[in-house]
Coordinates of C-alpha atoms in Angstrom, one line a residue:
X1360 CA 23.1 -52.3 31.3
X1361 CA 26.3 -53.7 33.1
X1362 CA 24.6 -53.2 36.2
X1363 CA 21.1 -55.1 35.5
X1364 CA 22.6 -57.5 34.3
X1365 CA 24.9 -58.5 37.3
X1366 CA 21.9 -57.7 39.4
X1367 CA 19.7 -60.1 37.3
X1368 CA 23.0 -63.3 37.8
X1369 CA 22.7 -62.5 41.4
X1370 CA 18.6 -62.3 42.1
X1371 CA 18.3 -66.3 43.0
X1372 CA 20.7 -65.3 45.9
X1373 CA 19.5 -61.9 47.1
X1374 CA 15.6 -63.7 46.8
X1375 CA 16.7 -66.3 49.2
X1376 CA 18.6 -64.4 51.7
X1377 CA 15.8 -61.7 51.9
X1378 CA 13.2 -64.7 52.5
X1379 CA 15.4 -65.9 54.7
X1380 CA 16.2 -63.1 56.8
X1381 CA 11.9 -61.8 56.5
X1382 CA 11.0 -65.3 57.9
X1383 CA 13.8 -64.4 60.4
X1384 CA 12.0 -61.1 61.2
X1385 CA 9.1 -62.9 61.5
X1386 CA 10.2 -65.5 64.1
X1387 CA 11.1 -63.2 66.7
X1388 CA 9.2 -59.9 65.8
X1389 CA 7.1 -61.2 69.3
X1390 CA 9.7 -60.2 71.0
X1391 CA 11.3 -57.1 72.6
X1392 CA 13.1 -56.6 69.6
X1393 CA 14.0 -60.7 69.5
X1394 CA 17.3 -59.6 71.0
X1395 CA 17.4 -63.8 72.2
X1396 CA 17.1 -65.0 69.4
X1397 CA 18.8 -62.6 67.3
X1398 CA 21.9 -62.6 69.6
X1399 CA 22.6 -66.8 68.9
X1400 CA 22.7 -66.2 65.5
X1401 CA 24.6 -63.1 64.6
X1402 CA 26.4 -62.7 67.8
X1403 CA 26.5 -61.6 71.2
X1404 CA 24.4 -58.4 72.0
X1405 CA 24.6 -56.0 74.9
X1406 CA 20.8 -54.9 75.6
X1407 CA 22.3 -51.4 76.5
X1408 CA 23.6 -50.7 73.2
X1409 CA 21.4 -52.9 70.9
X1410 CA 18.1 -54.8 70.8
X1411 CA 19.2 -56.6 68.1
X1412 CA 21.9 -57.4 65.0
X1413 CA 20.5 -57.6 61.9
X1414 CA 23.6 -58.9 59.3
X1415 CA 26.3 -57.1 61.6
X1416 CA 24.1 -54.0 62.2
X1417 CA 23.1 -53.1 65.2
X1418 CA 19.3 -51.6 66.2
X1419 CA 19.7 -48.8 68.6
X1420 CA 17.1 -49.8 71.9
X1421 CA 16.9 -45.7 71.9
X1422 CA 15.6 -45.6 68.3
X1423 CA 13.2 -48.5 68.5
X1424 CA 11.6 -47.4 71.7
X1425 CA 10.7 -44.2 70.2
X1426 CA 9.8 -46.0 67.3
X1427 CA 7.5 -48.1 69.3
X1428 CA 6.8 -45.0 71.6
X1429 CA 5.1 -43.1 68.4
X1430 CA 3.3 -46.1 67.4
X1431 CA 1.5 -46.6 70.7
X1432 CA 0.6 -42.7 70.6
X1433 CA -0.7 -43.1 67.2
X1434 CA -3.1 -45.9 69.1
X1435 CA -3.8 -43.6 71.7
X1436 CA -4.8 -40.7 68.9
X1437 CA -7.6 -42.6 67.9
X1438 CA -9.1 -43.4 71.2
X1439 CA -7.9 -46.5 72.4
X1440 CA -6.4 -47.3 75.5
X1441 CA -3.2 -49.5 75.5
X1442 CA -3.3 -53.7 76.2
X1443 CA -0.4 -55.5 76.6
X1444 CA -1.7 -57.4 73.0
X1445 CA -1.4 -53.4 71.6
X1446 CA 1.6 -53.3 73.0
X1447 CA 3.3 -56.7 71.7
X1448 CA 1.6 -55.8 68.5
X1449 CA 3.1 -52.8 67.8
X1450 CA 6.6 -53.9 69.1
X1451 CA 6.2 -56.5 66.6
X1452 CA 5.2 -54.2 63.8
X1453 CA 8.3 -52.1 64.6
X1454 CA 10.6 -54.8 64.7
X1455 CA 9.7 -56.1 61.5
X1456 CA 9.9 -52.2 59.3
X1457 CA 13.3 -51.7 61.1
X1458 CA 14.8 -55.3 59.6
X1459 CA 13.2 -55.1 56.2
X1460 CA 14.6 -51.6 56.2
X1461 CA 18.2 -53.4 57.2
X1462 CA 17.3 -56.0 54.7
X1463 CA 16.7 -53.5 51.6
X1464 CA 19.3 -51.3 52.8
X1465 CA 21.9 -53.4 52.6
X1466 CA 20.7 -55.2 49.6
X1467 CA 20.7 -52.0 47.9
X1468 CA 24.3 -51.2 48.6
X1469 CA 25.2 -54.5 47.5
X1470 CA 23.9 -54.3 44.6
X1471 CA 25.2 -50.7 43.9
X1472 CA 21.4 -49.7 43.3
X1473 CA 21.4 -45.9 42.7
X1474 CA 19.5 -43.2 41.5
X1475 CA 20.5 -40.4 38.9
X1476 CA 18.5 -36.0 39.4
X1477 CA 16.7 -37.3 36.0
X1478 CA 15.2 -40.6 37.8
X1479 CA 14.2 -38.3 40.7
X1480 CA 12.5 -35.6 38.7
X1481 CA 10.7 -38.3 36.5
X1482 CA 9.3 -40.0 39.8
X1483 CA 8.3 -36.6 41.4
X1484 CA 6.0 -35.5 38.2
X1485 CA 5.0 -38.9 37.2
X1486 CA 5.3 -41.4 40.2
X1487 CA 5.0 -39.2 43.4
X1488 CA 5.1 -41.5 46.8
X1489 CA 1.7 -42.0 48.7
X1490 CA 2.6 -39.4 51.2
X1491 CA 2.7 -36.6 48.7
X1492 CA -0.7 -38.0 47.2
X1493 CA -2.1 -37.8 50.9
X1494 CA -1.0 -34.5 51.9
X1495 CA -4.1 -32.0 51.5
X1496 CA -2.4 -29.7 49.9
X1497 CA -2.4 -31.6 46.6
X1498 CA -6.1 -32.5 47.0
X1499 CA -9.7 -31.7 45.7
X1500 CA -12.1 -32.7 47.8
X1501 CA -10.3 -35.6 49.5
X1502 CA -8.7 -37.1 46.0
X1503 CA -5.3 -36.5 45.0
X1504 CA -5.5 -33.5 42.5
X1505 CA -2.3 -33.6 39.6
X1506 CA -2.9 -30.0 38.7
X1507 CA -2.6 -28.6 42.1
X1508 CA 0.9 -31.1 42.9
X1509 CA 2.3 -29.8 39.2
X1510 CA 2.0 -25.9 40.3
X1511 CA 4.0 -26.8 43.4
X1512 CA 6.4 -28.8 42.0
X1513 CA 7.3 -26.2 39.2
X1514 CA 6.6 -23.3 41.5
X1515 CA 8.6 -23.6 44.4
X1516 CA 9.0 -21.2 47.4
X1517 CA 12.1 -21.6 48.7
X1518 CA 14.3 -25.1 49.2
X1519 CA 11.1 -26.8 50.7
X1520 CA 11.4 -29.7 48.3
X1521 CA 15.4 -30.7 49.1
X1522 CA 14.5 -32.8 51.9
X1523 CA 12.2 -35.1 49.7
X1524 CA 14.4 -35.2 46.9
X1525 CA 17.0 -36.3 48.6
X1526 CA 15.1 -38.9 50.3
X1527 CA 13.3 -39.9 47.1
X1528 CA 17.0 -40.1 46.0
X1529 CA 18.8 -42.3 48.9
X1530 CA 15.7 -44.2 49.4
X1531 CA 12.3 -44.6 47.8
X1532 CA 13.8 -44.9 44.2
X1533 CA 16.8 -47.4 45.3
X1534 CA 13.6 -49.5 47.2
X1535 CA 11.4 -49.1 44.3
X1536 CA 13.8 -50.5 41.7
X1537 CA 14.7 -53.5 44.1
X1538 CA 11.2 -54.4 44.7
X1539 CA 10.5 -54.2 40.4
X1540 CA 13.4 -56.5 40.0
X1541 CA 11.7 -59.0 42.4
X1542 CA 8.8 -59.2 41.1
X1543 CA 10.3 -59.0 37.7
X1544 CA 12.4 -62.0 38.6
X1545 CA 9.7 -64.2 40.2
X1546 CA 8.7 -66.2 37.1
X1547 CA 6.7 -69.7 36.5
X1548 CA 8.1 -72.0 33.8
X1549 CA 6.4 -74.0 31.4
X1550 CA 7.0 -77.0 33.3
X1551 CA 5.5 -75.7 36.6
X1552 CA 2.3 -74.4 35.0
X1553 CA 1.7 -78.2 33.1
X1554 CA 2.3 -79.7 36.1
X1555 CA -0.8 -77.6 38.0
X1556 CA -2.8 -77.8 35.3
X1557 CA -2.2 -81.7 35.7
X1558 CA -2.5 -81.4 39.5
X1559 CA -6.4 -79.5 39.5
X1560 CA -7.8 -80.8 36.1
X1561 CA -6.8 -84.7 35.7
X1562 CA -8.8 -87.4 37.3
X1563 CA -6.5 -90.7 39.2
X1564 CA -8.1 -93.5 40.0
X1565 CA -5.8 -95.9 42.4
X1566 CA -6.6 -98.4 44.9
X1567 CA -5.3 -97.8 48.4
X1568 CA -4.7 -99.4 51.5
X1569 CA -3.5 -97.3 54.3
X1570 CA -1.5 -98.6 57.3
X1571 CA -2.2 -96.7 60.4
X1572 CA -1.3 -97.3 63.8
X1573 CA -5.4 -98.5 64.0
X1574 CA -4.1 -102.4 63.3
X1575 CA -1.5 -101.9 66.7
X1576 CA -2.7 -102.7 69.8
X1577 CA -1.2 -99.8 71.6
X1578 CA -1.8 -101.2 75.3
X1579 CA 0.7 -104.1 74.6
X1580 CA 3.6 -101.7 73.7
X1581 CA 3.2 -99.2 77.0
X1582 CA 6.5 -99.4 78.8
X1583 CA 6.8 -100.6 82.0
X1584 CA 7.6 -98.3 85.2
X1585 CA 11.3 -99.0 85.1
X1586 CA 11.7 -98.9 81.2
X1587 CA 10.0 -95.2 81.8
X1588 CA 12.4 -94.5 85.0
X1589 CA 15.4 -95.7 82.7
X1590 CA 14.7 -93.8 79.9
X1591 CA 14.1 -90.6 82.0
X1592 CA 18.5 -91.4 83.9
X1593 CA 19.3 -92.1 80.5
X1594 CA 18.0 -88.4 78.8
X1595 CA 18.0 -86.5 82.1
X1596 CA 19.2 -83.4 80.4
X1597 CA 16.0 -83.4 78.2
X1598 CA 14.0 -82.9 81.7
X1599 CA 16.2 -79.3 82.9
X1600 CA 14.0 -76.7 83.6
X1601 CA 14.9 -73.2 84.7
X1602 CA 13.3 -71.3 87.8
X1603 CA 9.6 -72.0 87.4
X1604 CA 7.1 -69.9 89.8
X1605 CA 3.5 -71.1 91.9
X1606 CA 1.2 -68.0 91.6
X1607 CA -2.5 -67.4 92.1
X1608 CA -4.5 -65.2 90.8
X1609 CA -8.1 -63.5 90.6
X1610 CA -9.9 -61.9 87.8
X1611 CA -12.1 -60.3 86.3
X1612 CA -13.8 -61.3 82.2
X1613 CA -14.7 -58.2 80.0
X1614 CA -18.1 -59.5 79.6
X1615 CA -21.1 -57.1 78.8
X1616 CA -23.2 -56.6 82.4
X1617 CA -26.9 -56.9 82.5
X1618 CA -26.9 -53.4 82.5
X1619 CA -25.4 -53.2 79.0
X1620 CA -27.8 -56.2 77.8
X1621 CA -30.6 -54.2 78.7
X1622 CA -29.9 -51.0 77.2
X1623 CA -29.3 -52.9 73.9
X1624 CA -32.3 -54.6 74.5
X1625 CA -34.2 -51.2 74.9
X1626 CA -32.4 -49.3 72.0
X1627 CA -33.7 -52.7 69.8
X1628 CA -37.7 -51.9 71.0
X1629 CA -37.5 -48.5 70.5
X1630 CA -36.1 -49.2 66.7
X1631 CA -39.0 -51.4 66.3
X1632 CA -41.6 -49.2 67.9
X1633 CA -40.4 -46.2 65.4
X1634 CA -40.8 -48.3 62.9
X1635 CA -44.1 -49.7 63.6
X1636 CA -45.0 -46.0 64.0
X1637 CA -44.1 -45.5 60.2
X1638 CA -40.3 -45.0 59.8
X1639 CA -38.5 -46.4 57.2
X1640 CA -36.7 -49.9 58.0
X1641 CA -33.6 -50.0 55.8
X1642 CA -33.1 -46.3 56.5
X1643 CA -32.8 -47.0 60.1
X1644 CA -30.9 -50.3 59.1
X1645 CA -28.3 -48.0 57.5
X1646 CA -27.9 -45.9 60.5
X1647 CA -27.8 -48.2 63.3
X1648 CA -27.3 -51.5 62.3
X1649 CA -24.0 -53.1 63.7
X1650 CA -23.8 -55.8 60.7
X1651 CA -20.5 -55.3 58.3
X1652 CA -21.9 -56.9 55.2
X1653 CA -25.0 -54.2 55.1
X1654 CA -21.9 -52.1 53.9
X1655 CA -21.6 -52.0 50.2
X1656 CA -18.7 -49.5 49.6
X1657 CA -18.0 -46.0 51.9
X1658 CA -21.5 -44.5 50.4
X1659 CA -23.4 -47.1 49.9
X1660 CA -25.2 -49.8 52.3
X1661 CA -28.1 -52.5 51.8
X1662 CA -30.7 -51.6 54.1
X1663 CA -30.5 -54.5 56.1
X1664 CA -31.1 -57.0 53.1
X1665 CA -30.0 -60.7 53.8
X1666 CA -32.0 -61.5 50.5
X1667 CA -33.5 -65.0 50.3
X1668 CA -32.1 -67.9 52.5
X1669 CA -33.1 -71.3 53.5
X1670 CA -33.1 -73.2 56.8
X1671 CA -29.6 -74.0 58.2
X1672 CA -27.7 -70.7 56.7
X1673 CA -28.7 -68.8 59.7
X1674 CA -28.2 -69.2 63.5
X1675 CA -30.5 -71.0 65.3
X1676 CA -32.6 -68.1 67.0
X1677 CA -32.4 -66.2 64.1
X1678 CA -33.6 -68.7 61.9
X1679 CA -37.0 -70.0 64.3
X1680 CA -37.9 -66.6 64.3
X1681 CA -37.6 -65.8 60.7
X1682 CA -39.7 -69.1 59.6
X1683 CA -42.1 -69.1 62.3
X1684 CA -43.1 -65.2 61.3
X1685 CA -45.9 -64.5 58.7
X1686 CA -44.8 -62.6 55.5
X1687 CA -44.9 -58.6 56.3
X1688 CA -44.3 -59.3 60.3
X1689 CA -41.6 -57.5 61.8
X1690 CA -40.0 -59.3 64.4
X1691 CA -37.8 -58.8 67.5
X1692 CA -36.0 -58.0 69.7
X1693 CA -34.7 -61.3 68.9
X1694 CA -31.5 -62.5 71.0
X1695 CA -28.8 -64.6 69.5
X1696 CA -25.1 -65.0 69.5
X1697 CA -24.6 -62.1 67.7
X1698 CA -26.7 -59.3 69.8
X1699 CA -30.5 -58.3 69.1
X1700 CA -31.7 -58.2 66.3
X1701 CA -34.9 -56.7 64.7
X1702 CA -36.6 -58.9 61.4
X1703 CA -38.3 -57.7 58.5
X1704 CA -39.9 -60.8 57.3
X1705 CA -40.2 -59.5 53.5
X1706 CA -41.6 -62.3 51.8
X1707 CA -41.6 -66.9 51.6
X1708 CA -41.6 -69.0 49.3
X1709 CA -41.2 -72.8 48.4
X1710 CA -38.7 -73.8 46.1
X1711 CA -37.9 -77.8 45.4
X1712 CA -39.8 -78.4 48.4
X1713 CA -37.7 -76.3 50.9
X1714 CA -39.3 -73.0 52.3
X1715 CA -37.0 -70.0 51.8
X1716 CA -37.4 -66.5 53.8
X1717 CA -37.3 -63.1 52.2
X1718 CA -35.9 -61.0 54.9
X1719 CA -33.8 -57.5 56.5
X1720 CA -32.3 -57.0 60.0
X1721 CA -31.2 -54.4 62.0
X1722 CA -28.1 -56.2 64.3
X1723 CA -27.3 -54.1 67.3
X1724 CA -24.3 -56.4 68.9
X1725 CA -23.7 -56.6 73.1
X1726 CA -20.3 -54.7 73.8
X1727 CA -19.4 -54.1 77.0
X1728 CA -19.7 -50.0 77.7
X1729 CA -17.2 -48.1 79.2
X1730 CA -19.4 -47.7 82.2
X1731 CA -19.1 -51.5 82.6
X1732 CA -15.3 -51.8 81.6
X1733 CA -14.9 -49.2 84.5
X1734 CA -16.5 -50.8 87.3
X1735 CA -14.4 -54.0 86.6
X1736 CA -11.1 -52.2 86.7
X1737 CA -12.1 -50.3 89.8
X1738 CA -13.2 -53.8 91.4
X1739 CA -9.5 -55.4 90.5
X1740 CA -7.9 -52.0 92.4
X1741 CA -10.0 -52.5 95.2
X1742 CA -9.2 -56.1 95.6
X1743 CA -5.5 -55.2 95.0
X1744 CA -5.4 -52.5 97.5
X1745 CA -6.9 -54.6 100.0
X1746 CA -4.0 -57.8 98.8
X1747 CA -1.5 -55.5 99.6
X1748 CA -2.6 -54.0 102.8
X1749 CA -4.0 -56.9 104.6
X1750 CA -2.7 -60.2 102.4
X1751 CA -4.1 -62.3 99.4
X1752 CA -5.9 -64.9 101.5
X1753 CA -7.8 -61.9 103.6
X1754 CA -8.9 -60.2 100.1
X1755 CA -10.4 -63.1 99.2
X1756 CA -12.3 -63.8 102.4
X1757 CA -13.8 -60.2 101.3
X1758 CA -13.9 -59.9 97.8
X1759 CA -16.4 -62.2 95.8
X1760 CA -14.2 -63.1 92.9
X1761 CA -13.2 -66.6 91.5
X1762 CA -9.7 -67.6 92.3
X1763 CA -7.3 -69.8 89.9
X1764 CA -4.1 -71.5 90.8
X1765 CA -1.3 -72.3 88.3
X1766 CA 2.2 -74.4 88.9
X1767 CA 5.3 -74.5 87.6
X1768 CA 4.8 -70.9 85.6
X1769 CA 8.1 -70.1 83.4
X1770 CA 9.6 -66.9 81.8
X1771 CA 9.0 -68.8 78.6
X1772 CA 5.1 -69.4 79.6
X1773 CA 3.0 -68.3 76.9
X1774 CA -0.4 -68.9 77.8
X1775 CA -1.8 -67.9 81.9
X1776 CA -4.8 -70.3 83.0
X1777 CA -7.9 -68.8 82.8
X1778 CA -6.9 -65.1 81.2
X1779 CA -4.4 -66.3 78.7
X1780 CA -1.5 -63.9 76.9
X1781 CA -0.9 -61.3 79.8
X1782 CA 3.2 -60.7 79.3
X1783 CA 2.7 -58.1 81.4
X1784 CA 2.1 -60.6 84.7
X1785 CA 4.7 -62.9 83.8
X1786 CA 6.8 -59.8 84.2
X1787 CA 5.3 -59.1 87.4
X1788 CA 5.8 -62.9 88.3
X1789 CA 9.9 -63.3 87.7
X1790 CA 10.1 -59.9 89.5
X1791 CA 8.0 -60.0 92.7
X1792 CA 8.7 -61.4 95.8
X1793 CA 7.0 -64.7 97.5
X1794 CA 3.7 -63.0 98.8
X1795 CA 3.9 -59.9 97.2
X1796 CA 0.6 -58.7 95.3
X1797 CA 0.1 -57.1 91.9
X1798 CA -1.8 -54.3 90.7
X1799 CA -4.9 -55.0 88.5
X1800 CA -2.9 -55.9 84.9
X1801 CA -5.4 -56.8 81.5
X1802 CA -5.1 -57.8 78.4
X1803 CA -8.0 -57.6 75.8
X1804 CA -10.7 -60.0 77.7
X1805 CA -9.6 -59.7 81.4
X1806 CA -8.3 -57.7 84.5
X1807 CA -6.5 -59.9 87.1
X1808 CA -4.3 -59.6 89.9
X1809 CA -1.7 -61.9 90.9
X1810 CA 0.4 -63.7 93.7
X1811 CA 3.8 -65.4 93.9
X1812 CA 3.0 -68.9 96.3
X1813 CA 6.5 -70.2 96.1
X1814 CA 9.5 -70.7 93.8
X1815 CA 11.1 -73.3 92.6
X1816 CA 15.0 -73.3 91.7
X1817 CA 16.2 -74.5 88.4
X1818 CA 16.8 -78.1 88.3
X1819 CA 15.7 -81.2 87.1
X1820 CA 11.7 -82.4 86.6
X1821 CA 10.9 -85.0 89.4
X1822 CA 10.4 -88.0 87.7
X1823 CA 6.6 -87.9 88.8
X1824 CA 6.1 -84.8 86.7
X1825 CA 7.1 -86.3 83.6
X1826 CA 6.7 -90.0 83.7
X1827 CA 3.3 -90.1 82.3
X1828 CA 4.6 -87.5 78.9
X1829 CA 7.8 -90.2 78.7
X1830 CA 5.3 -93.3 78.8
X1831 CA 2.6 -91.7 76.1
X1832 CA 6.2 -90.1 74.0
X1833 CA 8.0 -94.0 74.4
X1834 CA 4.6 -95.6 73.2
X1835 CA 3.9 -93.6 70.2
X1836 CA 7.9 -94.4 69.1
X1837 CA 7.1 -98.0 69.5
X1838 CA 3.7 -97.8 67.3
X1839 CA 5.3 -96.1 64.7
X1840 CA 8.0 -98.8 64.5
X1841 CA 6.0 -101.4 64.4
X1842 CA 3.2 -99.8 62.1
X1843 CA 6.6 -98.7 59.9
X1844 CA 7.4 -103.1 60.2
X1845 CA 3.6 -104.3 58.8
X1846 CA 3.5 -102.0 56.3
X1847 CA 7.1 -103.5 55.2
X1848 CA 5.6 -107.0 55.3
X1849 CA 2.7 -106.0 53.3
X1850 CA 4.3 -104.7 50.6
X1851 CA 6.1 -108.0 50.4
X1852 CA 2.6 -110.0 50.1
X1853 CA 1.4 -107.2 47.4
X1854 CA 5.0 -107.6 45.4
X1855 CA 4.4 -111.4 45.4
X1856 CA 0.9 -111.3 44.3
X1857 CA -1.5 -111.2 46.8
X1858 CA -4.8 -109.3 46.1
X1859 CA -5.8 -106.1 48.7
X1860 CA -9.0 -108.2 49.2
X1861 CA -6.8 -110.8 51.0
X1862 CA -5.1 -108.3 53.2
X1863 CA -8.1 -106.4 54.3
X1864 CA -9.7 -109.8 55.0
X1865 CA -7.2 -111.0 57.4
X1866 CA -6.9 -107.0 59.1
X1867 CA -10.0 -105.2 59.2
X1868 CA -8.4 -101.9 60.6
X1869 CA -6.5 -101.8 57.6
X1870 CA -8.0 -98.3 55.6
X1871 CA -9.4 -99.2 52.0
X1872 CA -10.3 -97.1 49.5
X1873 CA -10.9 -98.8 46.5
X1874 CA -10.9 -97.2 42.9
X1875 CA -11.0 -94.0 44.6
X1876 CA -10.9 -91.1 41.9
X1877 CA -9.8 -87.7 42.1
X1878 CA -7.5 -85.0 41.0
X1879 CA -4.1 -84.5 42.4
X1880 CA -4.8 -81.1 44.0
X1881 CA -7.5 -82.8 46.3
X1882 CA -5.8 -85.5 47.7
X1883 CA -7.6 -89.1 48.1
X1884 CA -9.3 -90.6 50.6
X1885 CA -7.3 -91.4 54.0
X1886 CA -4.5 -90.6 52.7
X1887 CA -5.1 -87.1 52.0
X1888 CA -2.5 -85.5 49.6
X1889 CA 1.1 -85.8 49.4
X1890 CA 4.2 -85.6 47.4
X1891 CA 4.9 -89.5 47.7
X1892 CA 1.5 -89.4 45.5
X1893 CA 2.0 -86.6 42.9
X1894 CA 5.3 -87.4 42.8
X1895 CA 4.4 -91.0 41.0

């Protein structure tokens, strides 16, 4: 009792510091193990020893690249071959389970969080982990069966269940109280609750007028050329950058070929033909349309059925088909954003003077194949072989392949023109030499391959580079001041009685919305919602 109790005095702390520390998590889960971030806040960190420090503890770069390393082969296990996306995704995911299992670990020690044989035993027979319930050993035809798990608990065969007791012990029960005790603890007072109801159910009218910078004229408060060059000497250390990088490169967009198109186009006829030839429609729906809402639950789908729907629910194509068909046509292939489709026009109707469509589809999307993802990879090899034997510039006299150029890359670039995320070529980038050629790299839309032009020391921006983000930054400071100034002066005229009609009549950019009535919870017109409004 002793111990709930201090554990209850000390929740509002432990809830903070874990949201703190998850948001934490969050924030640099990106990285490879966020060791940058991570390393200003809790302390120097030594990449050989440690990836990161979590609250003083260290995470071994050995144990989170297997970590990471059995993650990536549980990708590969079901078939799919490794992006650098897949690969920043499942760095993430690992980061994130090894500093909530700091988090709750230390939390639980903190807290002195145990658990007694008796606790252990009662979880076991009446609370068993989802990894017990799993295993196909305790199952009947794929559903966890309690008879079969209560034989092998009580009829052991040697020491086979010390390893999960002791976990079930040191871990899962500790976790499992901590998390009860959260939600336990996360409560809504009687004050809270009457101020949502308030918020979604009672109607405000108020009369508004918005100041926005609209009533500025912006062009009269642009800073001269010197007032920009002085500004830029005066916060030269805002404009540092670090080495940036010139690069080009070529690529190559996952999109389906013709090829593909075609043999979608011809697996769509064929569906129609077989069922012109007397197959049933929503049988063949079930088994080859591509559309996720015909599923229903794991045995169950809908045949196809869109049920009724008027003009403007569907996409264009889909929808001139659909209404210019007569009840009872089938229809296709029909191309749209989606892939081909083949209609069942079902039935029409008129309803309020709007024509609604009866109707069932079979969607059969465009992916690009293999085949296709193939002969795009072994075009970005051939390019590359040829970059690195005989130069860039002479690949491109032979290769027909659109060529993009980028400045002033940086290690802390995010996006790449043209193929966007690709970590993997900014790691190519701040490694390679001026000239030197890539392989083909890809993420999940394209294949490219890459060239350093030049390289730029660190240093500061050249007052060209920046002058025009210093004018528009300077400008919008200036508007706000002086938007910040009229609305002062018009609260003035208000306090001393002047009517809105006067103000709006002597400013017609001046927003009005006049008895304007809604609930708290959907905010008002041009001023949207906001504390400075509830809070009234």
């Amino acid at each position: 009792m002793a111990l709930m109790t201090s554990m209850r005095t000390r929740m509002h702390i432990v809830l903070w510091a874990l949201l703190a520390l998850f948001l934490l998590s969050m924030t640099v889960g990106g990285l490879v193990g966020g060791a940058n971030i991570i390393d200003q806040i809790f302390g120097r960190v030594n990449p050989s020893t440690a990836v990161g420090i979590v609250n003083g503890e260290k995470i071994d770069p050995v144990y989170f690249s297997r970590n990471v390393g059995s993650r990536i082969d549980q990708i590969r296990a079901s078939g799919q071959s490794i992006t650098d996306r897949q690969l920043s995704q499942a760095r993430s995911q690992v980061w994130n389970d090894l500093v909530r299992e700091i988090i709750v670990s230390q939390t639980i020690e903190e807290m002195g969080i145990t658990a007694s044989d008796e606790e252990v035993l009662y979880h076991l027979k009446n609370n068993p982990p989802s990894f017990l319930r799993s295993n196909p050993n305790f199952q009947t035809n794929g559903q966890f069966d309690p008879v079969k798990y209560e034989e092998a608990i009580n009829n052991p065969e040697g020491d086979e269940w010390f390893t999960i007791e002791q976990w079930m012990k040191n871990t899962y029960i500790p976790s499992y109280k901590l998390q009860q005790l959260i939600f336990a603890s996360a409560t809504v007072t009687e004050d809270e609750i009457k101020r949502e109801f308030i918020n979604r159910n009672i109607n405000y009218t108020i009369d508004i007028i918005h100041v926005t910078d609209r009533i500025i004229d912006k062009t009269l408060l642009e800073p001269a050329e010197e007032e920009i060059l002085a500004y830029y000497n005066e916060n030269i250390d805002d404009y540092q950058r670090t080495e940036n990088r010139n690069i080009r490169l070529v690529s190559w967009k996952k999109d389906p070929s013709l090829a593909d198109t075609t043999e979608v186009f011809e697996l769509a006829s064929e569906l129609k033909e077989r069922i012109q030839n007397g197959e049933d429609f929503a049988a063949l729906a079930n088994e080859y349309t591509e559309d996720p809402s015909n599923t229903v639950t794991q045995d169950s789908s809908k045949g196809g059925s869109l049920g009724w729907f008027g003009k403007g629910q569907m996409v264009p194509a889909f929808e001139e088909a659909a209404f210019n068909s007569k009840k009872g046509e089938l229809v296709g292939p029909v191309l749209s954003s989606f892939g081909y489709h083949i209609i069942n026009v079902i039935d029409k109707k008129t309803e309020k003077d709007k024509e609604q469509v009866l109707a069932s589809h079979i969607l059969l999307k465009i992916d690009i194949t293999p085949r296709t993802l193939d002969l795009y990879r072994g075009e970005s090899r051939l390019f590359s072989y040829d970059g690195k034997d005989f130069g860039f510039n002479t690949a491109l006299d032979s290769h027909q392949v659109k060529l993009t150029e980028m400045k002033n890359v940086s290690e802390k670039s995010v996006f790449i023109l043209r193929v966007g995320m690709m970590p993997s070529a900014l790691q190519f980038i701040f490694n390679a030499t001026i000239g030197e050629v890539s392989g083909p790299i890809e993420n999940d839309n394209f294949f490219a391959v890459f060239t350093v032009d030049s390289v730029l020391a660190p240093g500061s921006k050249p007052f060209e580079e920046v002058k025009d983000a210093i004018k528009s930054q300077m400008t919008r400071e200036r508007t706000t001041n002086e938007t910040e100034i009229l609305a002062g002066e018009f609260r003035k005229q208000v306090d001393n009685g002047a009517p809105f009609d006067s103000l709006i009549a002597w400013n017609e950019n001046l927003e009005h919305a006049e008895k304007d009535k809604k609930t708290l919870s959907r905010g008002f017109t041009s001023i949207g919602r906001g504390n400075f409004i509830n809070g009234a």
